[in-house]
Coordinates of C-alpha atoms and ligand atoms in Angstrom, one line a residue:
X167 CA 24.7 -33.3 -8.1
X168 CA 24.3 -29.6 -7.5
X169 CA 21.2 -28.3 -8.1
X170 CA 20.6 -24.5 -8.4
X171 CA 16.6 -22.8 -8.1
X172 CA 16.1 -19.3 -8.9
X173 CA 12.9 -17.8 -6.4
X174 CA 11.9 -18.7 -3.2
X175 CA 8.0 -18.1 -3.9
X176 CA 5.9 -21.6 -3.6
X177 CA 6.8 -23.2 -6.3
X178 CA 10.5 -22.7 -6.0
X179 CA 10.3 -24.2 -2.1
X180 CA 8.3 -27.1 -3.2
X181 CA 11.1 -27.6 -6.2
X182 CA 13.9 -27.0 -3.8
X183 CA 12.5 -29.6 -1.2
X184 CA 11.6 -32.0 -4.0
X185 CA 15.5 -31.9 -5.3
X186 CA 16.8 -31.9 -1.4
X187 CA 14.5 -34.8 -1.1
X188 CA 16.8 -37.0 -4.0
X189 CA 19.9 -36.1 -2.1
X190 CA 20.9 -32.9 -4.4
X191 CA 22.7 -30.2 -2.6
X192 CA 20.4 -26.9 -3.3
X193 CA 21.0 -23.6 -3.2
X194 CA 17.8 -21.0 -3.5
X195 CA 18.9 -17.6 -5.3
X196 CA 16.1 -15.2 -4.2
X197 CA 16.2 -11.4 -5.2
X198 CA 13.9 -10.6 -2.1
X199 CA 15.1 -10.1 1.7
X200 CA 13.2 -13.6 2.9
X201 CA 10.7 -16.5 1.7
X202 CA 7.6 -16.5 -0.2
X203 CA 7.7 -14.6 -3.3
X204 CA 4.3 -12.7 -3.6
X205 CA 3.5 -13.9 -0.2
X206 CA 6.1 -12.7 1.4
X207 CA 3.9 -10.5 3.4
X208 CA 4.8 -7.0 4.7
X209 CA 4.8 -6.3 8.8
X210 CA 2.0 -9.2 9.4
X211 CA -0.3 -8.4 6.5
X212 CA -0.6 -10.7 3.6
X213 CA 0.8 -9.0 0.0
X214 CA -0.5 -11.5 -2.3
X215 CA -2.4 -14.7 -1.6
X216 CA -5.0 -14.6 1.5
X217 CA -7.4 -17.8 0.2
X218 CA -5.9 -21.0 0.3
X219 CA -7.7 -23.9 -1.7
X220 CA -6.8 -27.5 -2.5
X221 CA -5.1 -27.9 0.7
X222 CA -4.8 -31.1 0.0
X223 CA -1.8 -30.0 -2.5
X224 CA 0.7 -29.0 0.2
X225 CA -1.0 -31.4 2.4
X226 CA 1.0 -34.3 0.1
X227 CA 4.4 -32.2 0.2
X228 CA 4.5 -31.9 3.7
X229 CA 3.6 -35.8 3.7
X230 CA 5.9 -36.6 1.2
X231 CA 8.7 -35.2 3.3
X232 CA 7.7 -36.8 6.2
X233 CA 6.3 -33.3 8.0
X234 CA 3.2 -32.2 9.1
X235 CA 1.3 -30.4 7.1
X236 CA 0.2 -26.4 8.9
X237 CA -3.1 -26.8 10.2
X238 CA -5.5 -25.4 7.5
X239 CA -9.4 -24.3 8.9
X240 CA -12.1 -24.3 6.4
X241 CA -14.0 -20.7 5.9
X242 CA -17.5 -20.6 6.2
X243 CA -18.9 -18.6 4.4
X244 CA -16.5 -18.6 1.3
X245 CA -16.6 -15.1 1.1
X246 CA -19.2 -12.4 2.3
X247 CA -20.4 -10.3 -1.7
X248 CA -22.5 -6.9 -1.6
X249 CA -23.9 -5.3 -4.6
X250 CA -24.2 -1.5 -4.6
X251 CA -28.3 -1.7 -4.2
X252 CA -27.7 -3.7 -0.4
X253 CA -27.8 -7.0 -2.2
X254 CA -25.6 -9.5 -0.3
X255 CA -24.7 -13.1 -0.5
X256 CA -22.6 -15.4 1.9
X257 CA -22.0 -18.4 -0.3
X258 CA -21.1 -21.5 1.3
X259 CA -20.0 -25.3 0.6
X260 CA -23.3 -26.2 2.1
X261 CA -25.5 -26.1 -0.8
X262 CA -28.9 -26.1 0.4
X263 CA -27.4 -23.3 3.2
X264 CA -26.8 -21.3 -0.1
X265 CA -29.4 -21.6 -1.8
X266 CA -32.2 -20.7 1.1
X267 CA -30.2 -17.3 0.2
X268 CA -31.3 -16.7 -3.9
X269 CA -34.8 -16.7 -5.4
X270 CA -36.3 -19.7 -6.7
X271 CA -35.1 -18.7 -10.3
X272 CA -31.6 -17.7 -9.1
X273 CA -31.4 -20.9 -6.8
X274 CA -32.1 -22.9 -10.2
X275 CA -29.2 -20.9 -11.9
X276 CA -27.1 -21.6 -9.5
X277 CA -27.4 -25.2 -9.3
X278 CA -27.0 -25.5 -12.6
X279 CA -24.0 -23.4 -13.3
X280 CA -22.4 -24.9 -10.2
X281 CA -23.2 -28.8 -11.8
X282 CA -21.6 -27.4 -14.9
X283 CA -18.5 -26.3 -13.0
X284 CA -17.9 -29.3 -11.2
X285 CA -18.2 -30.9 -15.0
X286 CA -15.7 -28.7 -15.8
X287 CA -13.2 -29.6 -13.3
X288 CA -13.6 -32.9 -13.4
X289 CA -13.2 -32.9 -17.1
X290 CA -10.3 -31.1 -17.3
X291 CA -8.2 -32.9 -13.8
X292 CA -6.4 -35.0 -15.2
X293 CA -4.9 -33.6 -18.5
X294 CA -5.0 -29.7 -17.2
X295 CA -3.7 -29.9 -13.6
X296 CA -2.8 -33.1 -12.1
X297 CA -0.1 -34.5 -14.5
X298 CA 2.7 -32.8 -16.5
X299 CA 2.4 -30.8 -19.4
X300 CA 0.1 -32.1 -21.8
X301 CA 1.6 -33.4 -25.3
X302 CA -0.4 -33.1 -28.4
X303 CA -1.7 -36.8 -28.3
X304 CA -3.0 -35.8 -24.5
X305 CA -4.6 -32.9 -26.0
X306 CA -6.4 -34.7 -28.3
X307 CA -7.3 -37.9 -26.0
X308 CA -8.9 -34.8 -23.9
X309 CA -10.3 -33.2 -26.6
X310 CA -12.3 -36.2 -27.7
X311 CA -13.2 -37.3 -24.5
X312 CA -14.5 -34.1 -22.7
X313 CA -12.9 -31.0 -24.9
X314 CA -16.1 -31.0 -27.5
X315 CA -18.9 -30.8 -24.1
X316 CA -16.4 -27.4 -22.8
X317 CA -18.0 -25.1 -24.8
X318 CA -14.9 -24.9 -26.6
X319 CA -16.4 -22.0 -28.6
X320 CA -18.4 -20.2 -26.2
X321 CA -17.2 -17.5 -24.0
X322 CA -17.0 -17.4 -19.7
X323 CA -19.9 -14.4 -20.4
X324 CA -21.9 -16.3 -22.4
X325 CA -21.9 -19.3 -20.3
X326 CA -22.5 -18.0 -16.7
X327 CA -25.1 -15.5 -17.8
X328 CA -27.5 -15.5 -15.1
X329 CA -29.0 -12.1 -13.6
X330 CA -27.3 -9.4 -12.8
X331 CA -26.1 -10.6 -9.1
X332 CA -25.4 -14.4 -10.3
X333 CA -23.5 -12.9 -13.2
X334 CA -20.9 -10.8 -12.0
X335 CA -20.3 -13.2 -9.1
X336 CA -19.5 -15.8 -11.3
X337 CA -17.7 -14.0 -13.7
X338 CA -15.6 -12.8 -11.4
X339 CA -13.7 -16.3 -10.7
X340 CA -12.2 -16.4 -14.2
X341 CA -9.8 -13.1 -12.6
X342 CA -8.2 -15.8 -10.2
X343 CA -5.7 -16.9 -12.7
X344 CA -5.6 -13.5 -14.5
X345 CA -8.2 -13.4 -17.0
X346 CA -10.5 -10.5 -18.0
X347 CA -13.8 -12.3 -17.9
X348 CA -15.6 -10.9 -20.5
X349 CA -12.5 -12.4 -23.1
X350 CA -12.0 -15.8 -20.8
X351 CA -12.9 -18.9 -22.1
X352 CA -16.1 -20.6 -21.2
X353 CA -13.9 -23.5 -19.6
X354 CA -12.2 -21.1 -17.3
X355 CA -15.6 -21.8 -15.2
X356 CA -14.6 -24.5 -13.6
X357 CA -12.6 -22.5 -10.9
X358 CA -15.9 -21.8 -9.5
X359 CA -15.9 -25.4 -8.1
X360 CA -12.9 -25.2 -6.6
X361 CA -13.6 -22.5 -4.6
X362 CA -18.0 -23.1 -3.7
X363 CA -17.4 -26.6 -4.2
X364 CA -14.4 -27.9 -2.7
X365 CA -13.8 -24.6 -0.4
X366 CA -11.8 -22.4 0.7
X367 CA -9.3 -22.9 3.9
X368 CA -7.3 -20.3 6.1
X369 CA -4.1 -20.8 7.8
X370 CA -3.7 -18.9 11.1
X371 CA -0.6 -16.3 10.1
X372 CA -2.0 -16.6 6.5
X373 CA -0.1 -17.6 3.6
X374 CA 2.5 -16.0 4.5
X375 CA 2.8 -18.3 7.3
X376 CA 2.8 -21.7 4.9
X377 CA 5.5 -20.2 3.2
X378 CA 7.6 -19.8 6.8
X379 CA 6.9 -23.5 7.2
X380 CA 8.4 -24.9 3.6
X381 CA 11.1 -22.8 4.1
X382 CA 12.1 -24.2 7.3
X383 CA 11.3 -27.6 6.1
X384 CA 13.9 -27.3 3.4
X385 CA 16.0 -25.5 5.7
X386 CA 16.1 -28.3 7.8
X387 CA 16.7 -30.4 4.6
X388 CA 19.8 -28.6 4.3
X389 CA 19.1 -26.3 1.0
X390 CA 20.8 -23.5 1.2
X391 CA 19.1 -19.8 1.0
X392 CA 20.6 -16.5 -0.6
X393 CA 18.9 -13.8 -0.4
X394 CA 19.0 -10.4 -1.6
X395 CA 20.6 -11.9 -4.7
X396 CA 19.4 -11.1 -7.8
X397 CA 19.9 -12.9 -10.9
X398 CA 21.2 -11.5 -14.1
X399 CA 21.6 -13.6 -16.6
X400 CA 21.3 -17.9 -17.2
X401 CA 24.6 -18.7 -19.4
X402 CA 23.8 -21.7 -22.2
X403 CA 26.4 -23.8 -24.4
X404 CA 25.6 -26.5 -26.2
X405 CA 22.1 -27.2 -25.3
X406 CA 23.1 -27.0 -21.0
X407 CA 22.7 -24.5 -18.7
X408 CA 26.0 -24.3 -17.6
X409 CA 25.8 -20.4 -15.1
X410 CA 23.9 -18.2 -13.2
X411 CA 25.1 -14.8 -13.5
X412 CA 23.8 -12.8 -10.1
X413 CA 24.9 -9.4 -8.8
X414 CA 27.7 -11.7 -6.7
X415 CA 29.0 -13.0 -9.5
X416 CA 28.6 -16.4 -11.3
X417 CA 27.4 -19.8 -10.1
X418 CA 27.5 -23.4 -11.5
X419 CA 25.5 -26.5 -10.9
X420 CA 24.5 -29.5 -12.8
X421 CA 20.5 -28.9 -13.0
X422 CA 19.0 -25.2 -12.8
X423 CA 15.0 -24.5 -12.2
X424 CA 13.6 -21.2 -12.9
X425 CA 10.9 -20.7 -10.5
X426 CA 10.7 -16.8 -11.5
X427 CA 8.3 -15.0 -14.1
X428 CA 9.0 -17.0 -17.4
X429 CA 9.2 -13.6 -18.6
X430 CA 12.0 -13.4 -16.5
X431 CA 14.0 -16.7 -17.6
X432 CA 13.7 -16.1 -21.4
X433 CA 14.9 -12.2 -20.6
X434 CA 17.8 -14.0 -18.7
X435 CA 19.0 -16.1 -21.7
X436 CA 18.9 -13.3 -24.4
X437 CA 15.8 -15.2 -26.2
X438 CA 13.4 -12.9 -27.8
X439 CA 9.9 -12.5 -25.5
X440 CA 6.2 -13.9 -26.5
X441 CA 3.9 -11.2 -28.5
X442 CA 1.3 -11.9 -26.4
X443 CA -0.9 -10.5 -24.3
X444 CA -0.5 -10.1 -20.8
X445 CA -3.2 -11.1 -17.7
X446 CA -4.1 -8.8 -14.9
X447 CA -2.0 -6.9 -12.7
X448 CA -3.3 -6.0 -9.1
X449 CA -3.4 -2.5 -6.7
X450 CA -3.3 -3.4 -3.3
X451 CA -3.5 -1.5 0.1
X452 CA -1.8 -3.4 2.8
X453 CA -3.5 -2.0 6.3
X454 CA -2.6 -1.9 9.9
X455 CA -5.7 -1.9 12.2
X456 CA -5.9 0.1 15.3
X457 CA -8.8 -2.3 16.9
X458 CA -8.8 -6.1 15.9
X459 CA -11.6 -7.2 13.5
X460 CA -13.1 -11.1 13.0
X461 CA -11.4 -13.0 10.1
X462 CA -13.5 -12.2 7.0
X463 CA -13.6 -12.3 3.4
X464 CA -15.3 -9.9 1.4
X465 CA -16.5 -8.7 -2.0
X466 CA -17.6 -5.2 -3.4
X467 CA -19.0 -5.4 -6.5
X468 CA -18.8 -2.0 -8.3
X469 CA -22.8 -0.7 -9.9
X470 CA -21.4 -1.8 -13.1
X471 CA -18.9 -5.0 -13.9
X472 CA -18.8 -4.7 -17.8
X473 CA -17.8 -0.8 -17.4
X474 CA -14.6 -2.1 -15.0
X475 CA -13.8 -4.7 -17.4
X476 CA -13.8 -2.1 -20.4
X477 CA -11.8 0.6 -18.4
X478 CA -9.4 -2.0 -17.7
X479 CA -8.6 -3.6 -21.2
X480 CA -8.2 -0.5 -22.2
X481 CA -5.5 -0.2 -19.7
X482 CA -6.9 2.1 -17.2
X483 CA -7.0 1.9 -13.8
X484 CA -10.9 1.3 -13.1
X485 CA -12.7 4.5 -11.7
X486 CA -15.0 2.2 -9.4
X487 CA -13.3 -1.0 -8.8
X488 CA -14.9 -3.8 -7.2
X489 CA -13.3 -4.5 -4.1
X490 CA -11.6 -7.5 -2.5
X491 CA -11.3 -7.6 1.5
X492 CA -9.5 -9.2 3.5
X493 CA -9.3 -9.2 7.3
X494 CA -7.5 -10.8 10.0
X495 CA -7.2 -9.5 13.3
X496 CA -5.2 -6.1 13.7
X497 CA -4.5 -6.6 9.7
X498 CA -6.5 -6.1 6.5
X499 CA -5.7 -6.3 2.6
X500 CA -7.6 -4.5 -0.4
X501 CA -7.1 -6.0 -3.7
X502 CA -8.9 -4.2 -6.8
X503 CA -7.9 -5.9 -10.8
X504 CA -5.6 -3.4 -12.8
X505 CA -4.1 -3.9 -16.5
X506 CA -0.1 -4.7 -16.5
X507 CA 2.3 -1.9 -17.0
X508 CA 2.4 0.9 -18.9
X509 CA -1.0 1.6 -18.1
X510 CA -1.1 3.6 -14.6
X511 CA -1.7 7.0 -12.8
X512 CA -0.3 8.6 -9.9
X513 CA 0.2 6.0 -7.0
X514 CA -1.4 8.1 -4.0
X515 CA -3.7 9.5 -5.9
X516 CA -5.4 6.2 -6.7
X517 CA -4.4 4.9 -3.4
X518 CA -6.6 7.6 -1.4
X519 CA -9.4 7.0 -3.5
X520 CA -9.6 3.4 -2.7
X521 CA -9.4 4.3 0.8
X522 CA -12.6 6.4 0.2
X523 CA -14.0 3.8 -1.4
X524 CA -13.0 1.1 1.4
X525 CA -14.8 3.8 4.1
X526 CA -17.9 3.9 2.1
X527 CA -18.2 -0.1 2.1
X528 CA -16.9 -1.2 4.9
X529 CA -15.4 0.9 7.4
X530 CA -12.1 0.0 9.6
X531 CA -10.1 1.3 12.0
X532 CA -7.2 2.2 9.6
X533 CA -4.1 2.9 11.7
X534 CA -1.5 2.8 8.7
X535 CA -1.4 1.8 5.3
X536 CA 0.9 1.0 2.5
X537 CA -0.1 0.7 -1.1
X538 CA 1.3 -2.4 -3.5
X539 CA 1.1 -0.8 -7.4
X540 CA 1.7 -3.0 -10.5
X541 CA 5.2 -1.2 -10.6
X542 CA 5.4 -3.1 -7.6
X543 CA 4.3 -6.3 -8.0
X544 CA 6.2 -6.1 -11.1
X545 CA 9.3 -6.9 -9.5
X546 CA 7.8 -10.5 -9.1
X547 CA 6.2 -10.6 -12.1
X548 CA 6.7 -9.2 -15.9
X549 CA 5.1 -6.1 -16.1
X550 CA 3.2 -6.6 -13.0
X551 CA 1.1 -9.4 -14.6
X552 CA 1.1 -11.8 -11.5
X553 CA -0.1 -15.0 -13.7
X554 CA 1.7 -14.3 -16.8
X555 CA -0.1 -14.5 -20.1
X556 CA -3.8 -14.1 -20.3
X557 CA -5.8 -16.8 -20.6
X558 CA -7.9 -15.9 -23.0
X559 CA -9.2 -17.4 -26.0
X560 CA -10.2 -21.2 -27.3
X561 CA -6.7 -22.4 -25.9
X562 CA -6.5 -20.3 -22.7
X563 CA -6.6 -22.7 -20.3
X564 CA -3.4 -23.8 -21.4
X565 CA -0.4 -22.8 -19.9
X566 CA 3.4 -22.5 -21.5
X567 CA 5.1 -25.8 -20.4
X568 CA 7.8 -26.6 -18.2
X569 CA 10.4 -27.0 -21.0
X570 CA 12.3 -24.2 -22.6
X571 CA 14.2 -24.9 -25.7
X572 CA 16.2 -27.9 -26.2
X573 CA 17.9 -26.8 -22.6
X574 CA 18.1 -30.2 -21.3
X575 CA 19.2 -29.3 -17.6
X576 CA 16.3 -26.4 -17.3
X577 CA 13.0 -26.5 -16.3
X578 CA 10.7 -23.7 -15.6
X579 CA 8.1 -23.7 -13.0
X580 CA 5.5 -21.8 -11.4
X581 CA 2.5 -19.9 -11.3
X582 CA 3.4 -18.5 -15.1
X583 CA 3.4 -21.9 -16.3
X584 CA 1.7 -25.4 -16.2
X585 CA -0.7 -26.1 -14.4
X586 CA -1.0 -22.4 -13.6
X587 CA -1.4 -19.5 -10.7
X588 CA -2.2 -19.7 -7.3
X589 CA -0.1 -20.8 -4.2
X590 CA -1.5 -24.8 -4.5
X591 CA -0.6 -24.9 -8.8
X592 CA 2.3 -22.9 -7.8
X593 CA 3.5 -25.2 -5.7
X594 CA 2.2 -28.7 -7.8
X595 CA 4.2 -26.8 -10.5
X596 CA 7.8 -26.8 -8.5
X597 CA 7.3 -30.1 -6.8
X598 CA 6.2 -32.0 -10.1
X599 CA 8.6 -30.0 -12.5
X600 CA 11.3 -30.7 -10.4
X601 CA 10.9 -34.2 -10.3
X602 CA 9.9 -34.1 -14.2
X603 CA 13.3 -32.7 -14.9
X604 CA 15.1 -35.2 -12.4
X605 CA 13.1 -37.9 -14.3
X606 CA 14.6 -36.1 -17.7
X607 CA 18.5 -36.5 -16.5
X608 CA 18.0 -40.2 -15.6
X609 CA 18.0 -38.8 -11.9
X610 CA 16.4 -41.5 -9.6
X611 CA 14.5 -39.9 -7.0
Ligands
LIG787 C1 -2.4 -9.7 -4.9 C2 -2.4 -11.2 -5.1 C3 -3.4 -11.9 -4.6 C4 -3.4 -13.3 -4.7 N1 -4.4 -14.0 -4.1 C5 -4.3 -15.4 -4.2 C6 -5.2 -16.2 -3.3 O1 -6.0 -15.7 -2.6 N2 -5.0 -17.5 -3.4 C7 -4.1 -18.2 -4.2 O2 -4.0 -19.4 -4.2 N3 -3.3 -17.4 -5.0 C8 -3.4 -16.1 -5.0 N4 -2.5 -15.3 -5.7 C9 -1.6 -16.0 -6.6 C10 -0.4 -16.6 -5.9 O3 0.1 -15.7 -5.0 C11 0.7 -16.9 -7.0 O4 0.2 -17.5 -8.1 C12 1.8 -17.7 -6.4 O5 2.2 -17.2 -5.1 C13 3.0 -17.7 -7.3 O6 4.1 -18.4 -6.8 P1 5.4 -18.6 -7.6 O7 6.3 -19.3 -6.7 O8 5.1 -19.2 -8.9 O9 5.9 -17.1 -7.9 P2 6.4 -15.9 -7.0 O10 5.8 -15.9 -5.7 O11 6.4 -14.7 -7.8 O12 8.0 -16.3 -6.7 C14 9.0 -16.1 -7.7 C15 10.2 -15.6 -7.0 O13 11.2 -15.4 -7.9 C16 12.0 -14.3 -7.5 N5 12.7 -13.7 -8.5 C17 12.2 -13.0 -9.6 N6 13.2 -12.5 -10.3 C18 14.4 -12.8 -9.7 C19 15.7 -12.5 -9.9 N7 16.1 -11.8 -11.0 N8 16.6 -13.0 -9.1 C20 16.3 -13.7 -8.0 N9 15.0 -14.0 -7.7 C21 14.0 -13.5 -8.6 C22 10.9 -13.4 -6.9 O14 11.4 -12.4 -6.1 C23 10.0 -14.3 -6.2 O15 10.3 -14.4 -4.9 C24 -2.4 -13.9 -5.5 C25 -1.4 -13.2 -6.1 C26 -1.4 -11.8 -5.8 C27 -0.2 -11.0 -6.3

């Protein structure tokens, strides 16, 4: 059988290695000049992802294929935060190591909160992010088991409320799969146990360089790789995908997986788009360093959070973002939050005065830069929203499923969809979606 993905970001690798795996011949139709999708990294420096977490997720592929796996370090601290007022906290997986940092009352917080996430997490495992798309009856099992103890009417804000330093930094892990956190759910907390709990690992050549490594891996499975070729339209008859329509012309295969925006997929098939609202887009400066600096992560809270938060749902471009760093060597990367598209003012404009803010915080060597807009990132990504639809609300944490229609040779994947963004759901979603739909077609794997 001939299998067909569309993107070569993580989760369609892990699909494409997944269907090379059962003895498909794959092909890889990627728009971009090379691998990795929002990784794909520009000159050396990272343009998406730079925190790896759940290693253990393309641990398993790598496994499964009989490879081994990069070798991921763990980061200690998790990440360096500053307030405004010279407040600063280096977080790490070693509790007691954290907490010898916060008051007495915030150490108690912070406990607590952290208990509650790992709750959280381990509540929602199993139906959320480990198997496929929950059905309505898995819904419910969940719902009855642990659903009713997630605060299922009580918002992130509400939940996490604990000073203003303990606040803010908790807050702020609800932004990881796109969320404003003053309108995320309360159960979008348990991403704070991923990252203080379980950790956080780096991969020397960052993520970009994990993406290298699955695409060499299913290179040497024998998929084949087009790039620069950018998909048109999906042709459907009679409940089939039977065509890709790209730039070069049209394709055929027996099985098809999106791995591209959702957005994308349901534009490709003529099928009318969600009313919904979008999550969070992202402005980026990509640097070149003139000296080398230590491998950090680092976090700038802006003097006030809620003001950010309201500048940006009302689709502005925040006046005093808090900032992401990222360094590694002779590069860095500066992420600040920004609404989707429309909303947006001039490029260089807002680009300079991020670098003024970046000099005021933490000062660096700056040799060249490059700035990454949501009109950008929206060539990856429907409007620029890098995880699709917000997740927001009582049923946020869910994510659109790996179906679409009644097609029964599509399925969609990746970070827009079930189980959701970031490189290791990105790639759980390709590997398992693939194998879902092999499963679907009586395929035995
Ligand atoms: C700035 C930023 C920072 C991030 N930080 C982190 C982090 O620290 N840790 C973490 O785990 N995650 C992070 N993420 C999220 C993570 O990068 C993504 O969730 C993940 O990479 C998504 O992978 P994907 O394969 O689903 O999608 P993508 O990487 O978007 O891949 C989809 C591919 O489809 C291709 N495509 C789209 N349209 C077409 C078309 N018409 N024809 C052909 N090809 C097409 C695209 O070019 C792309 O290569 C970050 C993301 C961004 C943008």
């Amino acid at each position: 059988m001939e299998a067909i993905v569309i993107g070569a970001g993580f989760a369609g690798l892990a699909a494409a290695l997944r269907l090379a795996k059962a003895g498909l011949k794959v092909t890889v139709l990627e728009q971009l000049a090379g691998p990795g999708g929002k990784a794909i990294g520009w000159e050396g420096v990272p343009t998406g992802p730079t925190l790896l977490t759940l290693p253990e997720v393309p641990q398993a592929i790598f496994q499964a294929l009989g490879a081994s796996p990069p070798p991921f370090q763990p980061v200690s601290p998790l990440t360096r935060y500053a307030w405004p007022d010279g407040r600063t906290f280096a977080p790490e997986c070693d509790l007691e190591a954290t907490l010898a940092q916060l008051s007495p009352l915030e150490a108690r917080r912070y406990r607590h909160l952290l208990a509650l996430a790992r709750r959280l997490y381990q509540d929602a495992q199993a139906t959320f992010l480990l198997g496929p798309p929950p059905d309505a009856a898995c819904l419910l099992r969940y719902a009855l088991a642990a659903g009713w103890r997630a605060y299922p009417f009580h918002s992130l804000a509400r939940l996490v409320e604990a000073g203003p330093y303990l606040t803010p930094f908790f807050l702020r892990f609800a932004t990881y799969l796109g969320a404003n956190p003053y309108r995320a759910p309360a159960v979008l907390h348990n991403i704070a146990w991923v990252e203080l709990g379980l950790g956080v690992y780096h991969l020397p050549g960052g993520m970009q360089a994990l993406a290298q490594a699955l695409y060499r891996l299913a290179q040497a499975r024998g998929v084949r790789f087009v790039f620069g070729e950018k998909v048109l339209r999906l042709e459907a008859r009679a409940g089939r995908v039977r065509a890709v329509a790209t730039e070069g012309g049209w394709q055929r295969a027996d099985l098809f997986v999106s791995a591209a925006d959702r957005h994308f997929t349901l534009g490709w098939l003529g099928w009318p788009l969600p009313r919904e609202t979008l999550g969070l887009s992202g402005f980026a400066l990509l640097l070149h360093l003139a000296e080398p600096v230590p491998l950090g992560h680092y976090v700038y809270f802006s003097s006030d959070y809620p003001a950010e938060w309201r500048q940006i749902a009302q689709g502005r471009w925040p006046v005093e973002p808090t900032l992401y760093l990222h360094t590694d060597g002779a590069v860095a990367f500066l992420l600040v939050n920004a609404p989707p598209l429309p909303a947006s003012a001039p490029v260089e404009a807002y680009a300079r005065h991020l670098l003024a803010r970046l000099a005021a915080c933490h000062p660096l060597p700056i040799a060249a830069w490059r700035a990454l807009s949501p009109w950008d990132y929206s060539q990856t990504a429907y409007r620029g929203a890098l995880y699709g639809r917000a997740p927001h609300g009582l049923l946020g944490a869910l994510r659109p499923g790996w179906g679409l229609g009644r097609l029964a040779n599509l399925v969609q994947v990746g970070g827009t969809v079930h189980p959701g963004g970031g490189v290791p759901l990105a790639l759980r979603s390709g590997w398992q979606g693939a194998a879902w739909l092999l499963a679907r077609l009586g395929v035995e794997e």
